[in-house]
PDB file of N, CA and C in Angstrom:
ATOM      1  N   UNK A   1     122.665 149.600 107.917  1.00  0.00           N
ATOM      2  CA  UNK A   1     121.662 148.546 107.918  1.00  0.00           C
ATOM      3  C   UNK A   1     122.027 147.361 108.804  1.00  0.00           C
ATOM      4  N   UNK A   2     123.434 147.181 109.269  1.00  0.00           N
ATOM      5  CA  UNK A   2     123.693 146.312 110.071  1.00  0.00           C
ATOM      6  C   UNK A   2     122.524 146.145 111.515  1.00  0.00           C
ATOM      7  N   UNK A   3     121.787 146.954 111.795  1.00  0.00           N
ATOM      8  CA  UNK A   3     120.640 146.590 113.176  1.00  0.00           C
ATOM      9  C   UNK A   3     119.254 145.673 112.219  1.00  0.00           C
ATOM     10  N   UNK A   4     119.598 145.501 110.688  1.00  0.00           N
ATOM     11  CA  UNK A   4     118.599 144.778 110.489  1.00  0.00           C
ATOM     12  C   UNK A   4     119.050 143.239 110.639  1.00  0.00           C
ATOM     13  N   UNK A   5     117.941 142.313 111.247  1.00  0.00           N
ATOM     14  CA  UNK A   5     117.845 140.827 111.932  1.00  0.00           C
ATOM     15  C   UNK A   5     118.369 140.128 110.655  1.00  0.00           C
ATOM     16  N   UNK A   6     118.122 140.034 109.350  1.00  0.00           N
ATOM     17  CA  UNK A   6     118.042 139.481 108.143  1.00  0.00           C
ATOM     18  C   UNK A   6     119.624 140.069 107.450  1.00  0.00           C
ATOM     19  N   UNK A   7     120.114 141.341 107.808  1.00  0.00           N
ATOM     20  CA  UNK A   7     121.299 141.664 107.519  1.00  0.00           C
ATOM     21  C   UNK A   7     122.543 140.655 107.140  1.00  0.00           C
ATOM     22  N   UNK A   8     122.806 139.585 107.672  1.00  0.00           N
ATOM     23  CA  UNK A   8     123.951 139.056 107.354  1.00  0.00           C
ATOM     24  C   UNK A   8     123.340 138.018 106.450  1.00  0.00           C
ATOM     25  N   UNK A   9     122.058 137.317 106.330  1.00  0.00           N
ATOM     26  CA  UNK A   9     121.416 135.993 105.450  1.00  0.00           C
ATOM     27  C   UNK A   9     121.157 136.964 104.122  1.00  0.00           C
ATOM     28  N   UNK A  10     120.829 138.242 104.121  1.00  0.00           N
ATOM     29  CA  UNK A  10     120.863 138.840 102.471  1.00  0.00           C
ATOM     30  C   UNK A  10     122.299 139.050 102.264  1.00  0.00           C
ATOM     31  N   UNK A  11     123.294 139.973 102.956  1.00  0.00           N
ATOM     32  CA  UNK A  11     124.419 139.374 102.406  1.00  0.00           C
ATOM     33  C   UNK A  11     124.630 138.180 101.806  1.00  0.00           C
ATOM     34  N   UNK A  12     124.908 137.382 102.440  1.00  0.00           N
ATOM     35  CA  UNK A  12     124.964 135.926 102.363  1.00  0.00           C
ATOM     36  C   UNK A  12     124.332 135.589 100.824  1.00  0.00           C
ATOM     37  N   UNK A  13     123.123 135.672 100.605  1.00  0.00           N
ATOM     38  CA  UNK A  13     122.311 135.600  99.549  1.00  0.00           C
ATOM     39  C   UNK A  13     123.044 136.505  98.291  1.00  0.00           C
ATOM     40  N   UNK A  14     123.322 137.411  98.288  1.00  0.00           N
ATOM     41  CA  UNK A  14     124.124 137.905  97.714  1.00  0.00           C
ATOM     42  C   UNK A  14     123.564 139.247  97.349  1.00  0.00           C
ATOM     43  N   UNK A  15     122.979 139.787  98.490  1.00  0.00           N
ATOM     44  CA  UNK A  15     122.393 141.467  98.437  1.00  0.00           C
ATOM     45  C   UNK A  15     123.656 142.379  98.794  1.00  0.00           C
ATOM     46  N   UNK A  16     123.736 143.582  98.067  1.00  0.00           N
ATOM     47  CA  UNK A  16     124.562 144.469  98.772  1.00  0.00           C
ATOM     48  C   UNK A  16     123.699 145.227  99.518  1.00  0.00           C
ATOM     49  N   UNK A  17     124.503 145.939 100.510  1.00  0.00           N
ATOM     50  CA  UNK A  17     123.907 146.903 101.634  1.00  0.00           C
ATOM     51  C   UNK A  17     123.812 147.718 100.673  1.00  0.00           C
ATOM     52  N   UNK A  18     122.824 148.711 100.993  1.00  0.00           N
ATOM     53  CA  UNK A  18     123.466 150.383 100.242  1.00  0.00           C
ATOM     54  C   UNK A  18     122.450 151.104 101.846  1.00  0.00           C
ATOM     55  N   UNK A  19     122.250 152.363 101.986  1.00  0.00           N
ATOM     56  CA  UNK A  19     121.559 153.443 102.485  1.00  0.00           C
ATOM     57  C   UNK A  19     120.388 152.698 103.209  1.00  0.00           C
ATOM     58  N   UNK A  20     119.368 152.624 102.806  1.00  0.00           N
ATOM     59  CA  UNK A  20     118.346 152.174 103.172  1.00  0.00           C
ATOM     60  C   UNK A  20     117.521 150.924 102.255  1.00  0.00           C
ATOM     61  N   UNK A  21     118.723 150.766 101.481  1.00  0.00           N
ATOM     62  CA  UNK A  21     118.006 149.547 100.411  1.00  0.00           C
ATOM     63  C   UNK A  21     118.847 148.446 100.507  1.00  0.00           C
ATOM     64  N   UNK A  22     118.783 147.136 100.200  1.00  0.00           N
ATOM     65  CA  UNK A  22     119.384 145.911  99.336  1.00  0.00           C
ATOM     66  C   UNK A  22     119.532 145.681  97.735  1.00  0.00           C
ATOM     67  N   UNK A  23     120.617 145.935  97.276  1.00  0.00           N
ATOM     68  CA  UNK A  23     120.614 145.588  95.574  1.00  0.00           C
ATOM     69  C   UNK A  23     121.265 143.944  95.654  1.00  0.00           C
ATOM     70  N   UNK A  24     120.342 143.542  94.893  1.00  0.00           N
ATOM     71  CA  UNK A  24     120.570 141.817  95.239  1.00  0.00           C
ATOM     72  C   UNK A  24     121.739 142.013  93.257  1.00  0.00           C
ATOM     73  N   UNK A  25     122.988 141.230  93.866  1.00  0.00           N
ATOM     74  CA  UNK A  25     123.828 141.086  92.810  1.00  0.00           C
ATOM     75  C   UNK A  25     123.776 139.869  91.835  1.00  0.00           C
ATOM     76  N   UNK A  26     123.857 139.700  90.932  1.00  0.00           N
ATOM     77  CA  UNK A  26     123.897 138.155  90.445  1.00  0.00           C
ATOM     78  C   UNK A  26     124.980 137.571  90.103  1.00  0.00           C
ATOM     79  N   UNK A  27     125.324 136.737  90.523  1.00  0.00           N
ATOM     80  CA  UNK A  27     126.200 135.548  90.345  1.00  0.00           C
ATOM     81  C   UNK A  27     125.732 134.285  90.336  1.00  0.00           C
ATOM     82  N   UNK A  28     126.483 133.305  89.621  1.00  0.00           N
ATOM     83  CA  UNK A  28     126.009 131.829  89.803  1.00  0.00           C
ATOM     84  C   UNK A  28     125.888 131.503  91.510  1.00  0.00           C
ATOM     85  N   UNK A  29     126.615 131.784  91.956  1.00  0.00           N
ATOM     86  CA  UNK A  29     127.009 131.326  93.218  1.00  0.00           C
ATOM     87  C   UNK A  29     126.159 132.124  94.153  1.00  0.00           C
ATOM     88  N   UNK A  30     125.760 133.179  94.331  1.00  0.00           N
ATOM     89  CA  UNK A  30     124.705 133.997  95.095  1.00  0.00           C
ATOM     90  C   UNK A  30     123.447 133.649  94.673  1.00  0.00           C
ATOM     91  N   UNK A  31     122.699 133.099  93.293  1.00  0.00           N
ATOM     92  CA  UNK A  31     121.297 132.604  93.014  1.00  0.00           C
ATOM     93  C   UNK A  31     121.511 131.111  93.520  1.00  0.00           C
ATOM     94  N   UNK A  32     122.742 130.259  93.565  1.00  0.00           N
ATOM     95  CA  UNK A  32     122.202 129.234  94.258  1.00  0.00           C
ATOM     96  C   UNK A  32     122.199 129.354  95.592  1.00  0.00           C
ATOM     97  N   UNK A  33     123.049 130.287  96.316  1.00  0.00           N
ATOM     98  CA  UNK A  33     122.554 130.537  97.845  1.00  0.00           C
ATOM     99  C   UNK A  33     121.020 131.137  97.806  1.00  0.00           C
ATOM    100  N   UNK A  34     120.736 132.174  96.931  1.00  0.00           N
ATOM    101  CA  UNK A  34     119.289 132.588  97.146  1.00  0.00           C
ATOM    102  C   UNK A  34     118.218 132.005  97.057  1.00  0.00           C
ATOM    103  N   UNK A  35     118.249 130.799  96.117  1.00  0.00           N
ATOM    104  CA  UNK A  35     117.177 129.969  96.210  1.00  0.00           C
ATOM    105  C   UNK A  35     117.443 129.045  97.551  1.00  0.00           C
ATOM    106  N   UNK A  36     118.679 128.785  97.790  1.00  0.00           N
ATOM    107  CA  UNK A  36     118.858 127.586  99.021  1.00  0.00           C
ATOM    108  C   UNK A  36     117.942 128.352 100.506  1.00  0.00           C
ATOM    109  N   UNK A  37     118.251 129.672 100.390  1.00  0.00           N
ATOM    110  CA  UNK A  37     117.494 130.453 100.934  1.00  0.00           C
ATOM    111  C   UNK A  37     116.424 130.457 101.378  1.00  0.00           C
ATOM    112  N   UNK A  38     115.404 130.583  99.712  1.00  0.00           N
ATOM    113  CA  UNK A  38     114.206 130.403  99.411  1.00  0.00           C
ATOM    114  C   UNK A  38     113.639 128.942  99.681  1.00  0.00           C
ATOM    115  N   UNK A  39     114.500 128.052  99.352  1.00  0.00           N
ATOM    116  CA  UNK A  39     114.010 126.309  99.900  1.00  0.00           C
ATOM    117  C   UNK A  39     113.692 126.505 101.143  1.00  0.00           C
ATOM    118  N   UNK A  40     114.672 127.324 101.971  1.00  0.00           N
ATOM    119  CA  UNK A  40     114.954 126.711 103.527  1.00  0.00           C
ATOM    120  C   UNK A  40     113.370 127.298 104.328  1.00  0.00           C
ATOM    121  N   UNK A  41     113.526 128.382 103.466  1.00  0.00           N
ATOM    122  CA  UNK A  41     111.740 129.420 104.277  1.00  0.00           C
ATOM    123  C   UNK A  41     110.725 128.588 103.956  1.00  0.00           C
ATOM    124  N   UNK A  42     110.665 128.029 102.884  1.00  0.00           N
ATOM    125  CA  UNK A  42     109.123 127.379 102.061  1.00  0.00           C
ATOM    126  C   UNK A  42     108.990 126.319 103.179  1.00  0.00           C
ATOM    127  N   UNK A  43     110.587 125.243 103.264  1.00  0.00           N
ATOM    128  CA  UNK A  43     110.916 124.216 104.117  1.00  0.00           C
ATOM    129  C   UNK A  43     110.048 125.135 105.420  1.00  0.00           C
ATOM    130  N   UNK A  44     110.766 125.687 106.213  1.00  0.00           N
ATOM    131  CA  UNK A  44     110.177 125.693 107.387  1.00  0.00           C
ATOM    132  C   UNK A  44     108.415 126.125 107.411  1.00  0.00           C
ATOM    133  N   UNK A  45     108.299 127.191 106.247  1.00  0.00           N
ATOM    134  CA  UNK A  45     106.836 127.768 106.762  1.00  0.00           C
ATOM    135  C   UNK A  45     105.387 126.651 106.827  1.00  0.00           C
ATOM    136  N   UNK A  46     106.391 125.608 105.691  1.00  0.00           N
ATOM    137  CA  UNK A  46     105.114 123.979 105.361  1.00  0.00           C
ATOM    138  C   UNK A  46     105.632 123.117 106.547  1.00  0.00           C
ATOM    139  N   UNK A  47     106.446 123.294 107.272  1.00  0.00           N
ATOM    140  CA  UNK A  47     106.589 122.453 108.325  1.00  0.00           C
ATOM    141  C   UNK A  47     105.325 122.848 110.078  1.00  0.00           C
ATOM    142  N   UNK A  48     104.755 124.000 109.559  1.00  0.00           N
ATOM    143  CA  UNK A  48     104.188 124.488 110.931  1.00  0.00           C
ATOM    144  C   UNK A  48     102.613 124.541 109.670  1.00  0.00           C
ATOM    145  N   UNK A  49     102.384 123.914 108.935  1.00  0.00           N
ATOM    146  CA  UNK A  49     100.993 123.963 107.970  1.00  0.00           C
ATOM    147  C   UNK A  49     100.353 122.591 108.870  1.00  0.00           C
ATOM    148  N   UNK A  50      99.280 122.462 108.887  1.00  0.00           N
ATOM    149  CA  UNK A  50      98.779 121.365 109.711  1.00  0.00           C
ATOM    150  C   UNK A  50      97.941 120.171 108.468  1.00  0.00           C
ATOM    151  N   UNK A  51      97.870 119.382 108.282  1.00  0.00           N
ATOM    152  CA  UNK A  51      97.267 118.653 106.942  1.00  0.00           C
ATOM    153  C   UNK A  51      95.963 119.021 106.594  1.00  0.00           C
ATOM    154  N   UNK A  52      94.831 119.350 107.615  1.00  0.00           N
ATOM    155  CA  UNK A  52      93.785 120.124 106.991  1.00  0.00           C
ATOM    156  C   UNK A  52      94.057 121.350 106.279  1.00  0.00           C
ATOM    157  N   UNK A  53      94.630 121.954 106.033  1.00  0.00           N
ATOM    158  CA  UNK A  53      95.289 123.385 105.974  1.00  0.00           C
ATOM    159  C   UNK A  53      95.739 123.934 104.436  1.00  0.00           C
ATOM    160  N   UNK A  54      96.084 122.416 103.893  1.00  0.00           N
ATOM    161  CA  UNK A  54      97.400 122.383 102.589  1.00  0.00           C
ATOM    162  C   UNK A  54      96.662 122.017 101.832  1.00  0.00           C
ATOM    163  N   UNK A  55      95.443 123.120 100.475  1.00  0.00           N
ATOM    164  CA  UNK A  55      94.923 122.688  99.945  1.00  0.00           C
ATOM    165  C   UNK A  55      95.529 121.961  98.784  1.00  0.00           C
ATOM    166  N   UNK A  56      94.656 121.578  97.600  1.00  0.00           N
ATOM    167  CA  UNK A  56      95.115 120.704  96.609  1.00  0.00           C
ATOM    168  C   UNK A  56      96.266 120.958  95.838  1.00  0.00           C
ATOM    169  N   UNK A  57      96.190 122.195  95.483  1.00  0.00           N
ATOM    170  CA  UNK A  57      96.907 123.426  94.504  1.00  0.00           C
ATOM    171  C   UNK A  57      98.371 122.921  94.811  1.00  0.00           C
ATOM    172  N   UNK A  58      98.627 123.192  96.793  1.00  0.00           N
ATOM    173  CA  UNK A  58     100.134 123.324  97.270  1.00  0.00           C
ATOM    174  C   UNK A  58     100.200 122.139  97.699  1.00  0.00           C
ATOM    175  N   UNK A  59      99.205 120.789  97.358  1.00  0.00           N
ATOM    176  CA  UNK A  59     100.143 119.639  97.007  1.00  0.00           C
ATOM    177  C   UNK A  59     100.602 119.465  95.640  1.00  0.00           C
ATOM    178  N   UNK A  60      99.705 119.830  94.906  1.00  0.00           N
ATOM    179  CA  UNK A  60     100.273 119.653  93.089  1.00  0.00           C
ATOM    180  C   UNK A  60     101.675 120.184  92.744  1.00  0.00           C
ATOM    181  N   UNK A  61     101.501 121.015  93.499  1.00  0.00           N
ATOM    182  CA  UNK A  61     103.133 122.534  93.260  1.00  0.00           C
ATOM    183  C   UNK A  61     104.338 122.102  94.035  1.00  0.00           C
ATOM    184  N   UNK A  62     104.201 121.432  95.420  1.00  0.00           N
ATOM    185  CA  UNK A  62     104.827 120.381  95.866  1.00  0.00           C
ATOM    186  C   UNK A  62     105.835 119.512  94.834  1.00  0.00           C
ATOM    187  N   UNK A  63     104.544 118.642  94.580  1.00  0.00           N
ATOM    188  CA  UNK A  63     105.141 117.693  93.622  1.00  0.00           C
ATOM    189  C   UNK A  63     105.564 117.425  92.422  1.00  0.00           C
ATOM    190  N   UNK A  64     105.257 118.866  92.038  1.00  0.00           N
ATOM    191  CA  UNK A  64     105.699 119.542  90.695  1.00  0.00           C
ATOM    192  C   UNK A  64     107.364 119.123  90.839  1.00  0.00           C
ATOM    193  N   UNK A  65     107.346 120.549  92.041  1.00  0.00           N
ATOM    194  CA  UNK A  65     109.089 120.867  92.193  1.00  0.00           C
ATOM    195  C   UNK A  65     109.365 119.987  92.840  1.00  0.00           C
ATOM    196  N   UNK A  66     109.219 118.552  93.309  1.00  0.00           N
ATOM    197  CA  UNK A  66     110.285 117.493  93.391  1.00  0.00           C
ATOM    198  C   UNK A  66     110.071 117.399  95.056  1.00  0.00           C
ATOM    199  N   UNK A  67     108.866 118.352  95.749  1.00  0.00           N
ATOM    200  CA  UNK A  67     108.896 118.487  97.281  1.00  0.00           C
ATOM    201  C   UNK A  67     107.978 117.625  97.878  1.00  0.00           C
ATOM    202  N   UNK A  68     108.527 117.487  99.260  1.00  0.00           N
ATOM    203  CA  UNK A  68     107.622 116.499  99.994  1.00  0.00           C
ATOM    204  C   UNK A  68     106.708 117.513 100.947  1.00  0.00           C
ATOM    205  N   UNK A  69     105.794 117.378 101.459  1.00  0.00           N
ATOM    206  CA  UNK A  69     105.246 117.999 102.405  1.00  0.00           C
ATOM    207  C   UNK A  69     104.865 117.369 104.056  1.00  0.00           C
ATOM    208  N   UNK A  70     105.077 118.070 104.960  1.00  0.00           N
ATOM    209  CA  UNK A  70     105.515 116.909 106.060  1.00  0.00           C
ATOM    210  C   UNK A  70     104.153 116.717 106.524  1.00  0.00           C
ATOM    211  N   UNK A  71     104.103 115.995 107.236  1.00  0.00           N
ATOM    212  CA  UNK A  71     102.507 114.971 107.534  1.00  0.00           C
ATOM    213  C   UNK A  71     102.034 114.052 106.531  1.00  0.00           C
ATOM    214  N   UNK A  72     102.771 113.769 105.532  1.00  0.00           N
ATOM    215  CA  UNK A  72     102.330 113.144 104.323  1.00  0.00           C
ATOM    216  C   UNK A  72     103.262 112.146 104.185  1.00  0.00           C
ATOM    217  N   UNK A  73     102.500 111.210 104.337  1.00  0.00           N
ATOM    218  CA  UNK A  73     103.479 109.713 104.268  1.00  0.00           C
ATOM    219  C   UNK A  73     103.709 109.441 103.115  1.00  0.00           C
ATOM    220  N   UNK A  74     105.453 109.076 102.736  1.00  0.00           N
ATOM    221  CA  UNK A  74     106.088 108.528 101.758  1.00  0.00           C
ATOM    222  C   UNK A  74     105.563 107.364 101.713  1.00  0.00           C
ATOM    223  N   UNK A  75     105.031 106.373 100.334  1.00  0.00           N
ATOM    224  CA  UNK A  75     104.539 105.087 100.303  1.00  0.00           C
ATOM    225  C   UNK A  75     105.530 105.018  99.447  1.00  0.00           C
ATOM    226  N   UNK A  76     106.269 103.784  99.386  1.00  0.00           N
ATOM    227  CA  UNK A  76     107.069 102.712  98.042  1.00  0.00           C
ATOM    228  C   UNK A  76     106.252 102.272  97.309  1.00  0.00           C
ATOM    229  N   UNK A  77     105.509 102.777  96.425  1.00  0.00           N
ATOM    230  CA  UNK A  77     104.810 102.372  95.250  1.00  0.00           C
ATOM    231  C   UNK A  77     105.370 101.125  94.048  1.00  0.00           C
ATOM    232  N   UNK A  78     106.527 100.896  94.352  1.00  0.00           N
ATOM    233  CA  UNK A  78     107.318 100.581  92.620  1.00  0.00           C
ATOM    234  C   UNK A  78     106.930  99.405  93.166  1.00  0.00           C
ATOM    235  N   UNK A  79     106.778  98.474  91.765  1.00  0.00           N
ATOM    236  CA  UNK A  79     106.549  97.381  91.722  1.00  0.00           C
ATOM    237  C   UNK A  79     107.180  96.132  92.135  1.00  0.00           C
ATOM    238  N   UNK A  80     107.157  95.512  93.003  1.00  0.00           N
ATOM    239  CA  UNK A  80     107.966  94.373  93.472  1.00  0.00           C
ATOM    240  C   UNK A  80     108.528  93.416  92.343  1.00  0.00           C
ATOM    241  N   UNK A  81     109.808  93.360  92.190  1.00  0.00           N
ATOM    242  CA  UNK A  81     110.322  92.539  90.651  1.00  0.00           C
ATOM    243  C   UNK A  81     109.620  91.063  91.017  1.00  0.00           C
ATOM    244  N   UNK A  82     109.645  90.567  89.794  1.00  0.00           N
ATOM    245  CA  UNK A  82     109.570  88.662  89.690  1.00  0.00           C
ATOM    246  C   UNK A  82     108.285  88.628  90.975  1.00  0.00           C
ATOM    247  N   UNK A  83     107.406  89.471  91.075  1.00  0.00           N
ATOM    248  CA  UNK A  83     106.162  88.978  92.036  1.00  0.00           C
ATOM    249  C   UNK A  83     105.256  88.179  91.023  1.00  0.00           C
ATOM    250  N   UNK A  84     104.442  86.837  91.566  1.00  0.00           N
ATOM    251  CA  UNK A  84     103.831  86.357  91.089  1.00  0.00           C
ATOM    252  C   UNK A  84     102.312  86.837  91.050  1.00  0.00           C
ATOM    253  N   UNK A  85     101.696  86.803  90.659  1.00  0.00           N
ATOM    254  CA  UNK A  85     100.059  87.546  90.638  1.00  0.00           C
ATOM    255  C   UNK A  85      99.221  86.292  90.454  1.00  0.00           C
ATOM    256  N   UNK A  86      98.471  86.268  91.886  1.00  0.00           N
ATOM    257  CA  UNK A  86      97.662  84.961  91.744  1.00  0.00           C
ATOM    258  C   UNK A  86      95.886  85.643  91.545  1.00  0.00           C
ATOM    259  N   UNK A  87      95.220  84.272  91.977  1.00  0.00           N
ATOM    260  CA  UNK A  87      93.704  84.547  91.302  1.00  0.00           C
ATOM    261  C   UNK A  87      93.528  85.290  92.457  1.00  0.00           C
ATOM    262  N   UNK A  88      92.040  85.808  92.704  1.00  0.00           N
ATOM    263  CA  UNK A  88      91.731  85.947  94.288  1.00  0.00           C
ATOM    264  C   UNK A  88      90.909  85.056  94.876  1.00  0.00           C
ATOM    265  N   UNK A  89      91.030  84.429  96.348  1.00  0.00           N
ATOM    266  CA  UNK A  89      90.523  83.931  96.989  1.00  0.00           C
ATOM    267  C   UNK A  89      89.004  83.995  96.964  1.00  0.00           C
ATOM    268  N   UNK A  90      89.085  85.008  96.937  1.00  0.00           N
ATOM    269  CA  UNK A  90      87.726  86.001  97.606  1.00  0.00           C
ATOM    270  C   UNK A  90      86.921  86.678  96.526  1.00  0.00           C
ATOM    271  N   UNK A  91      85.297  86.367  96.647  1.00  0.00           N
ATOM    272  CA  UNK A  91      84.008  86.236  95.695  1.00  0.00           C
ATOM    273  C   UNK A  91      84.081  88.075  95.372  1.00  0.00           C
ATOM    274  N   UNK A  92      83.688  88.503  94.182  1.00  0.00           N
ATOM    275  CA  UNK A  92      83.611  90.039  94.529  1.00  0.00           C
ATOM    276  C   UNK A  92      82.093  90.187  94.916  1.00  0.00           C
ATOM    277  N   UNK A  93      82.030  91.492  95.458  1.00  0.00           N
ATOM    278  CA  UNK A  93      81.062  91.589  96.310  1.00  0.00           C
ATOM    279  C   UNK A  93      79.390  91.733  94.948  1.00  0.00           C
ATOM    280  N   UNK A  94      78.323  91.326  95.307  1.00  0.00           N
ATOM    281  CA  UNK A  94      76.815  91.397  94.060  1.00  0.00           C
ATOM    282  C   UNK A  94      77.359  93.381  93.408  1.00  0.00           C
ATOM    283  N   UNK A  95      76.724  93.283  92.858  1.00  0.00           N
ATOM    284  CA  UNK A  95      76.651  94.667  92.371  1.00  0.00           C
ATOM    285  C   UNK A  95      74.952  95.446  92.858  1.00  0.00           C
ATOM    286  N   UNK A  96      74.521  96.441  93.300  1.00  0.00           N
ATOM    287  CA  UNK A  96      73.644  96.655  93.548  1.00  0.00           C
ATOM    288  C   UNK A  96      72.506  95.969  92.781  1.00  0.00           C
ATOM    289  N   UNK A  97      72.557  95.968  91.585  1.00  0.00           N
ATOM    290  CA  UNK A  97      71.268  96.078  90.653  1.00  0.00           C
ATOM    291  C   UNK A  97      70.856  94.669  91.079  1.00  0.00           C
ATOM    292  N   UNK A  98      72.184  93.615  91.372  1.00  0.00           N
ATOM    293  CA  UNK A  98      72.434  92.647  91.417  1.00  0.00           C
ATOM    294  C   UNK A  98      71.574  92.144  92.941  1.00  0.00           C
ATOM    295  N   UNK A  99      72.125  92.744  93.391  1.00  0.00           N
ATOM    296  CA  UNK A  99      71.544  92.783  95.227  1.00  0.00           C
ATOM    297  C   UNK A  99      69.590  92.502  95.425  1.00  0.00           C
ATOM    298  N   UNK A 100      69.511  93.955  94.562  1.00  0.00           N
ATOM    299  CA  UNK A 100      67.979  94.157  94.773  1.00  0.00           C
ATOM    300  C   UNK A 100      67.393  93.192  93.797  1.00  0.00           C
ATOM    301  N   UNK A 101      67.778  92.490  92.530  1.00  0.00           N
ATOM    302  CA  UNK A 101      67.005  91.609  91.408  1.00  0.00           C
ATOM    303  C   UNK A 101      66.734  90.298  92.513  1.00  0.00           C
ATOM    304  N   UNK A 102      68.171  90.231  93.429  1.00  0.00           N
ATOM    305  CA  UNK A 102      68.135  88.760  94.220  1.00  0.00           C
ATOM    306  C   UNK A 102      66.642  89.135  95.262  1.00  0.00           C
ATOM    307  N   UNK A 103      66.569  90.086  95.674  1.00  0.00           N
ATOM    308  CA  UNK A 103      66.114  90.681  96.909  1.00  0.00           C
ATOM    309  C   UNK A 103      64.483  90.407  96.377  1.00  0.00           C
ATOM    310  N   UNK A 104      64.347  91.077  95.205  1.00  0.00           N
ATOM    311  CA  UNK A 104      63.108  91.147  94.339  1.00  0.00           C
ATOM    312  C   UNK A 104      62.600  89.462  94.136  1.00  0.00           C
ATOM    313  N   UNK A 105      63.572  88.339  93.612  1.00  0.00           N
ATOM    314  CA  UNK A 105      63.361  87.194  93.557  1.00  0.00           C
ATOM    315  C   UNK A 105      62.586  86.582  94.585  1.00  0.00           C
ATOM    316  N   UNK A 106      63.555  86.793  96.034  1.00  0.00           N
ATOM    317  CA  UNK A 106      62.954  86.102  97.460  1.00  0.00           C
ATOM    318  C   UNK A 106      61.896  86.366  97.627  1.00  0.00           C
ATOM    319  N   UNK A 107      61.428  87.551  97.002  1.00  0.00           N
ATOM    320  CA  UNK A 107      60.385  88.131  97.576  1.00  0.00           C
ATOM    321  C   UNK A 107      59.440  87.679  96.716  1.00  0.00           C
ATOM    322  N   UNK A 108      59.168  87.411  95.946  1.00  0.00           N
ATOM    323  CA  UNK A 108      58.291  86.989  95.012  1.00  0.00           C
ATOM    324  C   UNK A 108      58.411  85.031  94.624  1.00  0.00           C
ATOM    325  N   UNK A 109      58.968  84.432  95.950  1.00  0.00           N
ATOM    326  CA  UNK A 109      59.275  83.297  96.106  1.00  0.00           C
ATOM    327  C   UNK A 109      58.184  82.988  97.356  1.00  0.00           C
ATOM    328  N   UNK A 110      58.477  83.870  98.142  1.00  0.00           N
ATOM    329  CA  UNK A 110      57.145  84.232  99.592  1.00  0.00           C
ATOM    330  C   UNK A 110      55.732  84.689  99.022  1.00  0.00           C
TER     331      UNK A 110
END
């Protein structure tokens, strides 16, 4: 099996050769190479995904397992300590119903 391309990374992983097969062995130490394995493929195959592409599902599953997905900007969310929280400057905007009662008024002012 040595002419197979993948031959030395399943070793590695902790497959034995046999005939025409791989018997994957278990050890502590061969399942954490096999998943490091498994990270490194997921890693590359979401690195060539384009952001239209990556529906909702394989962001949820992402962020399940602790993963980032690339094109997707990290934001610092956490809260700034000892920030003060003031009023706002700024009027909030009529509310529709609000809009058209004013709208209805003018108009019945003409």
């Amino acid at each position: 099996f040595p002419e197979n391309p993948l031959h030395d990374v399943l070793v590695f992983a902790g497959f034995l050769s046999e005939t025409n097969s791989y018997t994957w062995q278990y050890s502590e130490g061969s399942r954490q190479r096999l998943q490091g394995l498994v990270n490194a493929v997921v890693s590359l195959s979401e690195r060539k995904l384009q952001p239209e592409e990556v529906s909702l599902d394989r962001v949820l599953q992402a962020t399940k397992e602790g993963r980032q997905l690339p094109h997707i900007k990290k934001i610092d969310d956490t809260p700034v300590a000892n920030a003060t929280i003031t009023a706002s400057a700024m009027s909030r905007p009529p509310k529709p119903w609000e809009v058209a009662a004013k709208s209805a008024a003018q108009q019945a002012v003409e």
